[in-house]
XYZ file of C-alpha atoms in Angstrom:
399
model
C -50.121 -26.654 -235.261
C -51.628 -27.830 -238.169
C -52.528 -24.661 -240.054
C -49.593 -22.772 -239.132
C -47.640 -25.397 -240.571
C -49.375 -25.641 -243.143
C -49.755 -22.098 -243.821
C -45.944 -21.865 -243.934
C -45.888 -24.585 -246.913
C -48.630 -23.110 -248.905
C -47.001 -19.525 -248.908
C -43.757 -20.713 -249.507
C -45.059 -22.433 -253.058
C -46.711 -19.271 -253.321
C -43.586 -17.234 -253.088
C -41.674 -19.291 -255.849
C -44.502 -19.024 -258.136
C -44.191 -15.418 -257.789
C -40.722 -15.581 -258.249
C -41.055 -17.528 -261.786
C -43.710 -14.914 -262.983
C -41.088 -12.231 -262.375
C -38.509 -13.964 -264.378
C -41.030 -14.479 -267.161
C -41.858 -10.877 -266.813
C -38.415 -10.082 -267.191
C -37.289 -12.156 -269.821
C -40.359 -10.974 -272.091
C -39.324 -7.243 -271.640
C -35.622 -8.363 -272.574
C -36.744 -10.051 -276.205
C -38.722 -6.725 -276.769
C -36.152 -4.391 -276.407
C -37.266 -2.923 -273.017
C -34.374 -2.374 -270.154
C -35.933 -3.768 -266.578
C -33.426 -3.317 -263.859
C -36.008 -2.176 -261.043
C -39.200 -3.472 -260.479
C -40.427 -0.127 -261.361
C -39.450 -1.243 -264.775
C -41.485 -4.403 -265.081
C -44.325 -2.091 -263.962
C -43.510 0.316 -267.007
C -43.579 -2.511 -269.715
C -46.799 -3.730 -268.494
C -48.633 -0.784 -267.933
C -46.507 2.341 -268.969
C -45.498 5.578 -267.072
C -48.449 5.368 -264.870
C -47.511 1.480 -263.789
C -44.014 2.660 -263.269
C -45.041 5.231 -260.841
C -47.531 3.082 -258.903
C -45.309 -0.071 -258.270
C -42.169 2.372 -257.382
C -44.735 4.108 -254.896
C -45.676 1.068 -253.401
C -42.202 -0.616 -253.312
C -40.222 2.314 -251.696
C -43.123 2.487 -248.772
C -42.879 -0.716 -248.608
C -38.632 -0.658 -248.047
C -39.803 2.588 -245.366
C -41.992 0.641 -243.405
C -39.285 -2.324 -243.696
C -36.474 -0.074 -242.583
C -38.112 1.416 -239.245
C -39.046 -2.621 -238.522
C -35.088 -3.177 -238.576
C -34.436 -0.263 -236.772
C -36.785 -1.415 -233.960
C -35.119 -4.693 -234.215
C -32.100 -3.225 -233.653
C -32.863 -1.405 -230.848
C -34.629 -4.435 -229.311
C -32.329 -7.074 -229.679
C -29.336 -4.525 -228.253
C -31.631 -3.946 -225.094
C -31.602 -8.116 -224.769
C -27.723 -7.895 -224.807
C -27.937 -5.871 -221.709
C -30.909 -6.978 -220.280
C -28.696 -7.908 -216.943
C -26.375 -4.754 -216.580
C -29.134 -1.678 -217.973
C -32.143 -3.732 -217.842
C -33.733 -0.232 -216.210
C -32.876 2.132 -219.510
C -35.822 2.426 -221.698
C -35.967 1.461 -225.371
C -36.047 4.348 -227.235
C -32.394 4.811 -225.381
C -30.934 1.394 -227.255
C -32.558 3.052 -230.187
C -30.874 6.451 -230.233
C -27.935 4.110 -229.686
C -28.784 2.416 -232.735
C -28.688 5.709 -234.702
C -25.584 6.833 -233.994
C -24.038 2.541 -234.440
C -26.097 2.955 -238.135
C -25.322 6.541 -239.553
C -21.890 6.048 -240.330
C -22.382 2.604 -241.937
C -25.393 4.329 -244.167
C -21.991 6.119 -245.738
C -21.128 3.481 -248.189
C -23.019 4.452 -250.991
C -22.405 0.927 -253.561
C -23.893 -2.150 -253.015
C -20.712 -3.647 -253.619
C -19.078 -2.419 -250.588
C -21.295 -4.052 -248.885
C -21.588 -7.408 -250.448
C -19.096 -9.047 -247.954
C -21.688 -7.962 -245.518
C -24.122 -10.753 -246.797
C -22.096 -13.375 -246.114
C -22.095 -11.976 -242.375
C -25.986 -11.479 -242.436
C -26.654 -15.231 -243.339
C -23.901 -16.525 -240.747
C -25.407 -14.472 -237.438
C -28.583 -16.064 -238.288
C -28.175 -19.365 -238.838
C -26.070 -18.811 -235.599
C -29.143 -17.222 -233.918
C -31.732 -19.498 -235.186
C -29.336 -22.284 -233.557
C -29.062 -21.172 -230.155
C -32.596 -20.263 -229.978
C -33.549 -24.154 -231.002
C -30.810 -25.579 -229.036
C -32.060 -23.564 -226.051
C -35.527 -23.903 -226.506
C -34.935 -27.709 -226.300
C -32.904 -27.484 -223.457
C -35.316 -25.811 -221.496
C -38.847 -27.385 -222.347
C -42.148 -26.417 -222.467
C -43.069 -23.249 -220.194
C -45.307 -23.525 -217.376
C -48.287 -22.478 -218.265
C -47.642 -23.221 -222.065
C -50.770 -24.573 -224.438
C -50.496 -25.782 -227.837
C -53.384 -26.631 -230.428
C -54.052 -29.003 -233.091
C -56.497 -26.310 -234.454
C -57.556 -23.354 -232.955
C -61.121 -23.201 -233.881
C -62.405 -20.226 -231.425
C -63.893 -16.899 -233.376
C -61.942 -14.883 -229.802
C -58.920 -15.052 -231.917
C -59.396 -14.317 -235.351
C -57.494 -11.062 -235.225
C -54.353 -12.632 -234.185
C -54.676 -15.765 -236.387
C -55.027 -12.479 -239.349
C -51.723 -11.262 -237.989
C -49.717 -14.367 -238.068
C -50.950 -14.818 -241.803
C -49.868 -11.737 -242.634
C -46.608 -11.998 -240.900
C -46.047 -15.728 -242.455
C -46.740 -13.656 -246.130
C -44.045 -10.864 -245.062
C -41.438 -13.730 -243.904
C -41.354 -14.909 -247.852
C -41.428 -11.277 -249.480
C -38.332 -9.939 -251.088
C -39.773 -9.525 -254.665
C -39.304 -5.917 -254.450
C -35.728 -6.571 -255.127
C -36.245 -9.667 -257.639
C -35.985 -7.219 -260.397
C -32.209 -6.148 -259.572
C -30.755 -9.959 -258.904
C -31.947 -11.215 -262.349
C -30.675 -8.317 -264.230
C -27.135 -9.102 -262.833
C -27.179 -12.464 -263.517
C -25.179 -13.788 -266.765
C -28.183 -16.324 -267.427
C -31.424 -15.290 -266.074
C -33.259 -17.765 -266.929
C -31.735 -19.409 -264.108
C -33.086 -17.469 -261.616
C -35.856 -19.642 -260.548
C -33.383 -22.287 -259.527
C -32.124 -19.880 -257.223
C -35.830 -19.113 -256.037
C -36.278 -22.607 -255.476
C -33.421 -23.369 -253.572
C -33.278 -19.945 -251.065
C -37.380 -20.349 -250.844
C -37.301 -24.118 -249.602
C -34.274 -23.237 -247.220
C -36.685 -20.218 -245.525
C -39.263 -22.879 -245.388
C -37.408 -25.497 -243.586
C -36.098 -23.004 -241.039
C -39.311 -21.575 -240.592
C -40.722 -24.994 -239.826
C -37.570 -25.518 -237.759
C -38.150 -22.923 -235.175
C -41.724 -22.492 -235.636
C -42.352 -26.269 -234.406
C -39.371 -25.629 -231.149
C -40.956 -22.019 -230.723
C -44.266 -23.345 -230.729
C -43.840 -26.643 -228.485
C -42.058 -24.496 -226.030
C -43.534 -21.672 -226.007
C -47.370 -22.384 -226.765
C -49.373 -19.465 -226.754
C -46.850 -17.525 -224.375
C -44.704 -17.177 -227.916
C -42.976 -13.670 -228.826
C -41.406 -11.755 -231.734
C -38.757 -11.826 -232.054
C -38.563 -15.865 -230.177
C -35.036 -14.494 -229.013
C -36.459 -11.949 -226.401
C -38.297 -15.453 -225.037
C -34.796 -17.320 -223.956
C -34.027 -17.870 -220.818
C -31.577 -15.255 -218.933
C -28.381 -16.630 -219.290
C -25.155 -15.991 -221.519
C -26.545 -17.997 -224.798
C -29.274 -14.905 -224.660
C -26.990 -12.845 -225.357
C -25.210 -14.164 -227.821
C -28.193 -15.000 -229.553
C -29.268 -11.142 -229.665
C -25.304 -10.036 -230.626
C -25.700 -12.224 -233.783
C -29.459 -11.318 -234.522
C -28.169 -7.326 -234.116
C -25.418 -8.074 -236.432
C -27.994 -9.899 -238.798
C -30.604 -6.826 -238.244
C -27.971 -4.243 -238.817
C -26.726 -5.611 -241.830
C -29.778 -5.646 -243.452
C -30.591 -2.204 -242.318
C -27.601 -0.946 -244.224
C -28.901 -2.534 -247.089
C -32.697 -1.151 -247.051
C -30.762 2.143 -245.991
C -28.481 2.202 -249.391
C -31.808 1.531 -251.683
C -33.769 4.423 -250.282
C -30.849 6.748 -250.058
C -30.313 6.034 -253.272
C -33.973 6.741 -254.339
C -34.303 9.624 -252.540
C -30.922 11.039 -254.430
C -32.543 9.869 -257.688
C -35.931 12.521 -256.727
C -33.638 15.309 -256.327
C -31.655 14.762 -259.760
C -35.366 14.560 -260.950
C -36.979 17.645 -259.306
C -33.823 19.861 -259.335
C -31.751 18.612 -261.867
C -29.630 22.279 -262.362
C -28.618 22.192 -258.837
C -27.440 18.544 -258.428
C -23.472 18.259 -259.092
C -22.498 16.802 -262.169
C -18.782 16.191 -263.126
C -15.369 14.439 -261.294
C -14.318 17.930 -260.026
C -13.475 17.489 -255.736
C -16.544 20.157 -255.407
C -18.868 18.086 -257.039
C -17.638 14.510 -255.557
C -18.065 16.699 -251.990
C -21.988 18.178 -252.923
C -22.851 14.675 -254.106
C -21.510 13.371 -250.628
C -23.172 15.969 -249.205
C -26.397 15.486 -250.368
C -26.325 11.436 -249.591
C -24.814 12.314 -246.085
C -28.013 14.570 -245.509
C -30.784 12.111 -247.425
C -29.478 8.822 -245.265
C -28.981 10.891 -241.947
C -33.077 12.225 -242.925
C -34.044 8.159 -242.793
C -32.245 7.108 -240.028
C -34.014 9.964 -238.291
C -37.567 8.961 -239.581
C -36.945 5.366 -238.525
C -36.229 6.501 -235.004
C -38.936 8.733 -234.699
C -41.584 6.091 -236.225
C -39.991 2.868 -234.492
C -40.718 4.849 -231.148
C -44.026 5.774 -232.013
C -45.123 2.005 -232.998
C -42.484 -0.176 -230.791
C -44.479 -3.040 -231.127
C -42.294 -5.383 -233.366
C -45.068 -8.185 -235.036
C -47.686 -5.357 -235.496
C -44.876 -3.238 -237.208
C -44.206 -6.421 -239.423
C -47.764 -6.979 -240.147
C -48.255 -3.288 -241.410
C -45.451 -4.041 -243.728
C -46.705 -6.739 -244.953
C -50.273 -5.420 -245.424
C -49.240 -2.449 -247.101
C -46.582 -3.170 -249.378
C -45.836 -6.973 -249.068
C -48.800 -8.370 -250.054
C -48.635 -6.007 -253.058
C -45.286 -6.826 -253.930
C -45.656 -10.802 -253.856
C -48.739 -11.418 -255.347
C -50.825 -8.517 -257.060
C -47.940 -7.023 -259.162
C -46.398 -10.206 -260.776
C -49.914 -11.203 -261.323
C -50.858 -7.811 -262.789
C -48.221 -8.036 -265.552
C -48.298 -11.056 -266.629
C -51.595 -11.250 -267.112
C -50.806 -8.377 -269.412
C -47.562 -8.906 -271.169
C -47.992 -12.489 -271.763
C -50.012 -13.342 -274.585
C -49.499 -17.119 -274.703
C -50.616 -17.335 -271.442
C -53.175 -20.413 -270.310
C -56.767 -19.620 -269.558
C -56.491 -21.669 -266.669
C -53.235 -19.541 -265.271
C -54.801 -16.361 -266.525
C -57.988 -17.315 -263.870
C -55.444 -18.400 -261.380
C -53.598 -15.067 -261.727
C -57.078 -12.769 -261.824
C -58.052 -14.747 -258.374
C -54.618 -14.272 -256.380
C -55.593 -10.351 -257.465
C -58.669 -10.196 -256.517
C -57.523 -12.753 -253.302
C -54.828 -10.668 -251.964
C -56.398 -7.283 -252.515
C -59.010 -7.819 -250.574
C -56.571 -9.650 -248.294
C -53.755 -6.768 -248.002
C -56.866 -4.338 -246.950
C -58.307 -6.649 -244.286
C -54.886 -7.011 -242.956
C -54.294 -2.846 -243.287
C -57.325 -2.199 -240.937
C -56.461 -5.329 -239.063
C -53.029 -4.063 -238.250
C -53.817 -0.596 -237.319
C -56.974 -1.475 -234.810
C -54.153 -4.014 -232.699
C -51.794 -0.942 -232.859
C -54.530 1.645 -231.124
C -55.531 -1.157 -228.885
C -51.556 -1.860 -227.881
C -51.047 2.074 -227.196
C -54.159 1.666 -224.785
C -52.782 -1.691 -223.221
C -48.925 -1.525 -223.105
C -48.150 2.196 -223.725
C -48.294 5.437 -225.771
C -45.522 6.275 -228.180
C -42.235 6.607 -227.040
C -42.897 5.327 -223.780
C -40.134 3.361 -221.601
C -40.422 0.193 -222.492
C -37.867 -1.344 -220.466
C -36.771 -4.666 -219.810
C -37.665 -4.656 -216.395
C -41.205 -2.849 -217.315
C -41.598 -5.963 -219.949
C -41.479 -8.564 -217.111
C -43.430 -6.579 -214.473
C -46.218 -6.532 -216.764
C -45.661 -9.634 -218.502
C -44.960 -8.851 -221.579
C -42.546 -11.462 -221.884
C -42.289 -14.870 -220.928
C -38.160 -14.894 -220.999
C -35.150 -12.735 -221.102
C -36.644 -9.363 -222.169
């Protein structure tokens, strides 16, 4: 209870003060005349071409990994919907499913098409997050459920790394920081906005961590939905966190499509169609048709070969989360600010030092539980089906 609670304050704090360095970062490169509308650009004014390469390295791996997690989501909260009619088809089916309910949506190549989209995201879950409370509540502690104070026993210290990690990767959206502020008509503001969307996450968190938690003890699963009980609010639960999930897919989808478009103007620059002609509109839609239909792919492939939701969260947050909360804003500011405090500058040099060490005890962390989970549960692609999940419990509730 106490330090998962507390962990979920602490990181929270942490994730606004990242926030502020960004704007700081941002603003600084504004007054001297250098253009930062990715976070690859923030990485350029601190450290030149080299930094720029780096951080856009890290953060497109980072929105890879993310992508294949919301693919698996997907798939997984689909299979919940049915868990009662096709509780016998395997997951990788729901996910092939998911490809085919994804590829056309990864079509809309602006942002802007898709804003009205986020209004939809944050309604399914706030939706989902209620029925899962509500029916959490209802229900009551699981047989068989324990709860700690503090869990003190060395037996667990690779989960307890896990659930840090995955508390870090709940608060990361950095990567992305970059793009919001530059749109804004006053940036400075931005860490009001920080604030305010930061301290939501953190009361929801604490919301359905505390229900999940008292309910569920140490029987708890990601994502909580798959731990309701098997009735109609189950499923409705799942419809709205697919709708969240799929949204937000479409989203991650756009970015790298977009990225990937951006390397081939780059590395082939006299064969990529330039000009309003219908030939080169066609070859442009073409080439974005074939680039998000390549990642949909690749997040099929790799959410079947790790189907293990919190592990696949944890990797993400080991390998690029970490990197893009902490180290990076850190990095540059330390750099680009000159009137920065000795005290902040120490601050700043220990979250580096901190969270490197950190994001590479979490890396090995994350891929011993996933060799040990293809030895206990399965190999890649393996069923996986909601009636395998409960012979073997693998899941105290629906699926």
């Amino acid at each position: 209870w106490i330090p998962g609670l507390g962990l979920i304050v602490l990181l929270a704090f942490g994730a606004i003060y990242s926030g502020s360095l960004i704007t700081r970062i941002w603003v600084l490169a504004e007054h001297r005349k250098h253009r930062a509308d990715k976070y690859g650009d923030l990485g350029h004014f601190a450290y030149g071409e080299k930094g720029q390469k780096v951080v856009n390295s890290v953060t497109y791996f980072y929105i890879s990994v993310v992508t294949v997690v919301f693919h698996l989501a997907a798939a997984e909260s689909l299979q919940t919907v049915f868990y009662d009619v096709a509780g016998n088809l395997c997951l990788w089916q729901y996910s092939l499913v998911t490809v085919f309910l994804v590829l056309p949506l990864a079509q809309i190549r602006s942002l802007q098409n898709v804003s009205f989209l986020a209004i939809l995201g944050s309604v399914t879950i706030l939706g989902t997050v209620l029925i899962a409370v509500c029916r959490m509540l209802e229900q009551g502690p699981l047989e068989g459920a324990h709860t700690e104070l503090i869990n003190t026993s060395r037996k667990d210290i690779r989960p307890k790394v896990d659930t840090l990690v995955l508390i870090v990767f709940s608060y990361c959206g950095q990567a992305i920081f970059t793009e919001l502020i530059s749109s804004m008509d006053k940036p400075a503001d931005f860490p009001k906005a920080v604030w305010s969307s930061t301290l939501t996450m953190m009361g929801s968190y604490i919301l359905i961590a505390s229900v999940g938690y008292a309910c569920l003890g140490g029987l708890a699963i990601a994502p909580v939905t798959d731990a309701l009980p098997e009735d109609f609010w189950a499923q409705i639960a799942n419809i709205l966190l697919f709708g969240h999930v799929l949204v937000a897919y479409i989203i991650e989808l756009n970015i790298l499509t977009k990225g990937m478009c951006y390397m081939w103007q780059v590395l082939r620059p006299g064969s990529w169609p330039t000009g309003k002609s219908k030939e080169s509109r066609v070859q442009r839609k073409v080439i974005w048709g074939v680039s998000s239909t390549f990642l949909v792919i690749m997040s099929f492939l790799l959410s079947n070969t790790v189907s293990f939701f919190s592990e696949l969260l944890a990797f993400a947050g080991a390998t690029g989360g970490i990197a893009t909360t902490y180290i990076f804003p850190c990095l540059f500011i330390v750099k680009v600010d000159q009137a920065i405090s000795k005290t902040e500058k120490f601050v700043c040099k220990t979250i580096i030092v901190t969270a490197c060490i950190f994001a590479v005890v979490c890396l090995c962390n994350t891929v011993l539980d996933i060799i040990q989970k293809w030895q206990d549960v399965g190999p890649p692609f393996m069923c996986m089906s909601c009636n395998y999940k409960k012979e073997n419990n693998l899941t105290p509730g629906v699926c």
